[in-house]
């Protein structure tokens, strides 16, 4: 398989993988909201509302990516940019004992910060199905 074909295959699979990741994470926002509240920048008010709101948007984007809706790629990239400050806050707080379980690990926490870049790339690879105007 040539490099070009591998890249095309990755471009096709990346949004689907991200869609699945969003669905799982979106469910967790409702099932375990305290986990997400702990990584939010402390300056933001109404942490629970932000957690539920971002969880709902993750669920919508996940469905949109999996069904290849035209809006899903840009919306998912915007969501990833919007939650990036929480990942930075998590990294800054790592090792302090403030975060639950593995999130308190500096390697894990700081590893999440640059991970947003390939996730944004994956979102932007989303394309509607051929002949679809959705």
mmCIF file of N, CA, C and O in Angstrom, residues 4-6 8 23 28-29 37-38 40 52 55 65 67 69-70 77 81 89-90 95 97 103-104 113 116-117 119:
data_model
loop_
_atom_site.group_PDB
_atom_site.id
_atom_site.type_symbol
_atom_site.label_atom_id
_atom_site.label_comp_id
_atom_site.label_asym_id
_atom_site.label_seq_id
_atom_site.Cartn_x
_atom_site.Cartn_y
_atom_site.Cartn_z
ATOM 1 N N UNK A 4 0.171 7.402 0.032
ATOM 2 C CA UNK A 4 -1.053 8.148 -0.270
ATOM 3 C C UNK A 4 -2.304 7.363 0.088
ATOM 4 O O UNK A 4 -3.266 7.903 0.628
ATOM 5 N N UNK A 5 -2.295 6.067 -0.207
ATOM 6 C CA UNK A 5 -3.456 5.231 0.118
ATOM 7 C C UNK A 5 -3.596 5.056 1.629
ATOM 8 O O UNK A 5 -4.708 5.033 2.146
ATOM 9 N N UNK A 6 -2.473 4.948 2.312
ATOM 10 C CA UNK A 6 -2.517 4.842 3.777
ATOM 11 C C UNK A 6 -3.099 6.112 4.391
ATOM 12 O O UNK A 6 -3.898 6.055 5.315
ATOM 13 N N UNK A 8 -5.116 8.260 2.933
ATOM 14 C CA UNK A 8 -6.544 8.309 2.618
ATOM 15 C C UNK A 8 -7.341 7.391 3.542
ATOM 16 O O UNK A 8 -8.425 7.751 4.006
ATOM 17 N N UNK A 23 -18.644 9.859 21.727
ATOM 18 C CA UNK A 23 -19.822 9.225 22.320
ATOM 19 C C UNK A 23 -19.504 8.694 23.717
ATOM 20 O O UNK A 23 -20.269 8.905 24.662
ATOM 21 N N UNK A 28 -19.823 9.764 29.677
ATOM 22 C CA UNK A 28 -19.123 9.945 30.956
ATOM 23 C C UNK A 28 -19.367 11.323 31.574
ATOM 24 O O UNK A 28 -19.358 11.460 32.795
ATOM 25 N N UNK A 29 -19.594 12.330 30.753
ATOM 26 C CA UNK A 29 -19.890 13.667 31.284
ATOM 27 C C UNK A 29 -21.150 13.638 32.154
ATOM 28 O O UNK A 29 -21.250 14.386 33.117
ATOM 29 N N UNK A 37 -15.512 18.144 36.309
ATOM 30 C CA UNK A 37 -15.496 19.397 37.068
ATOM 31 C C UNK A 37 -14.116 19.665 37.667
ATOM 32 O O UNK A 37 -13.675 20.803 37.734
ATOM 33 N N UNK A 38 -13.437 18.595 38.082
ATOM 34 C CA UNK A 38 -12.142 18.762 38.744
ATOM 35 C C UNK A 38 -11.057 19.301 37.823
ATOM 36 O O UNK A 38 -10.072 19.853 38.297
ATOM 37 N N UNK A 40 -11.667 21.519 35.307
ATOM 38 C CA UNK A 40 -12.064 22.802 34.711
ATOM 39 C C UNK A 40 -11.295 23.965 35.337
ATOM 40 O O UNK A 40 -10.987 23.927 36.532
ATOM 41 N N UNK A 52 -22.165 19.329 31.699
ATOM 42 C CA UNK A 52 -23.325 18.768 30.994
ATOM 43 C C UNK A 52 -23.438 19.323 29.576
ATOM 44 O O UNK A 52 -23.729 18.591 28.632
ATOM 45 N N UNK A 55 -20.788 17.781 27.439
ATOM 46 C CA UNK A 55 -21.140 16.374 27.219
ATOM 47 C C UNK A 55 -22.206 16.235 26.143
ATOM 48 O O UNK A 55 -22.115 15.356 25.271
ATOM 49 N N UNK A 65 -20.252 12.924 13.452
ATOM 50 C CA UNK A 65 -19.060 12.347 12.810
ATOM 51 C C UNK A 65 -19.338 10.940 12.289
ATOM 52 O O UNK A 65 -18.928 10.582 11.182
ATOM 53 N N UNK A 67 -22.154 9.666 11.376
ATOM 54 C CA UNK A 67 -23.103 9.688 10.259
ATOM 55 C C UNK A 67 -22.649 10.629 9.148
ATOM 56 O O UNK A 67 -23.385 10.850 8.191
ATOM 57 N N UNK A 69 -22.040 13.940 8.868
ATOM 58 C CA UNK A 69 -22.748 15.191 8.598
ATOM 59 C C UNK A 69 -21.746 16.294 8.283
ATOM 60 O O UNK A 69 -20.672 16.359 8.875
ATOM 61 N N UNK A 70 -22.108 17.170 7.389
ATOM 62 C CA UNK A 70 -21.220 18.238 6.927
ATOM 63 C C UNK A 70 -20.749 19.134 8.079
ATOM 64 O O UNK A 70 -19.616 19.581 8.108
ATOM 65 N N UNK A 77 -14.042 20.209 15.774
ATOM 66 C CA UNK A 77 -12.787 20.952 15.938
ATOM 67 C C UNK A 77 -12.980 22.123 16.891
ATOM 68 O O UNK A 77 -12.137 22.371 17.765
ATOM 69 N N UNK A 81 -11.175 22.752 20.602
ATOM 70 C CA UNK A 81 -10.513 24.007 20.982
ATOM 71 C C UNK A 81 -11.123 24.591 22.253
ATOM 72 O O UNK A 81 -10.404 25.109 23.108
ATOM 73 N N UNK A 89 -5.541 23.123 32.362
ATOM 74 C CA UNK A 89 -5.746 23.190 33.809
ATOM 75 C C UNK A 89 -5.412 21.859 34.462
ATOM 76 O O UNK A 89 -4.771 21.812 35.515
ATOM 77 N N UNK A 90 -5.816 20.765 33.824
ATOM 78 C CA UNK A 90 -5.507 19.439 34.343
ATOM 79 C C UNK A 90 -3.988 19.247 34.432
ATOM 80 O O UNK A 90 -3.472 18.735 35.433
ATOM 81 N N UNK A 95 -0.294 16.155 39.817
ATOM 82 C CA UNK A 95 0.670 15.930 40.882
ATOM 83 C C UNK A 95 0.323 16.629 42.177
ATOM 84 O O UNK A 95 0.993 16.451 43.186
ATOM 85 N N UNK A 97 -2.612 16.260 43.851
ATOM 86 C CA UNK A 97 -3.581 15.519 44.637
ATOM 87 C C UNK A 97 -4.999 16.036 44.449
ATOM 88 O O UNK A 97 -5.941 15.468 44.969
ATOM 89 N N UNK A 103 -5.680 11.012 36.326
ATOM 90 C CA UNK A 103 -5.598 12.404 35.888
ATOM 91 C C UNK A 103 -4.565 13.191 36.687
ATOM 92 O O UNK A 103 -4.074 14.217 36.234
ATOM 93 N N UNK A 104 -4.205 12.702 37.881
ATOM 94 C CA UNK A 104 -3.229 13.397 38.717
ATOM 95 C C UNK A 104 -1.789 13.076 38.312
ATOM 96 O O UNK A 104 -0.846 13.635 38.850
ATOM 97 N N UNK A 113 -2.402 17.538 26.531
ATOM 98 C CA UNK A 113 -2.393 18.887 25.946
ATOM 99 C C UNK A 113 -2.056 18.843 24.447
ATOM 100 O O UNK A 113 -2.842 19.326 23.629
ATOM 101 N N UNK A 116 -4.599 17.214 21.624
ATOM 102 C CA UNK A 116 -5.697 17.933 20.986
ATOM 103 C C UNK A 116 -5.391 18.198 19.503
ATOM 104 O O UNK A 116 -6.308 18.246 18.692
ATOM 105 N N UNK A 117 -4.130 18.376 19.147
ATOM 106 C CA UNK A 117 -3.789 18.704 17.752
ATOM 107 C C UNK A 117 -4.174 17.579 16.796
ATOM 108 O O UNK A 117 -4.894 17.821 15.819
ATOM 109 N N UNK A 119 -6.344 15.286 17.337
ATOM 110 C CA UNK A 119 -7.797 15.121 17.431
ATOM 111 C C UNK A 119 -8.505 16.164 16.572
ATOM 112 O O UNK A 119 -9.498 15.861 15.898
#
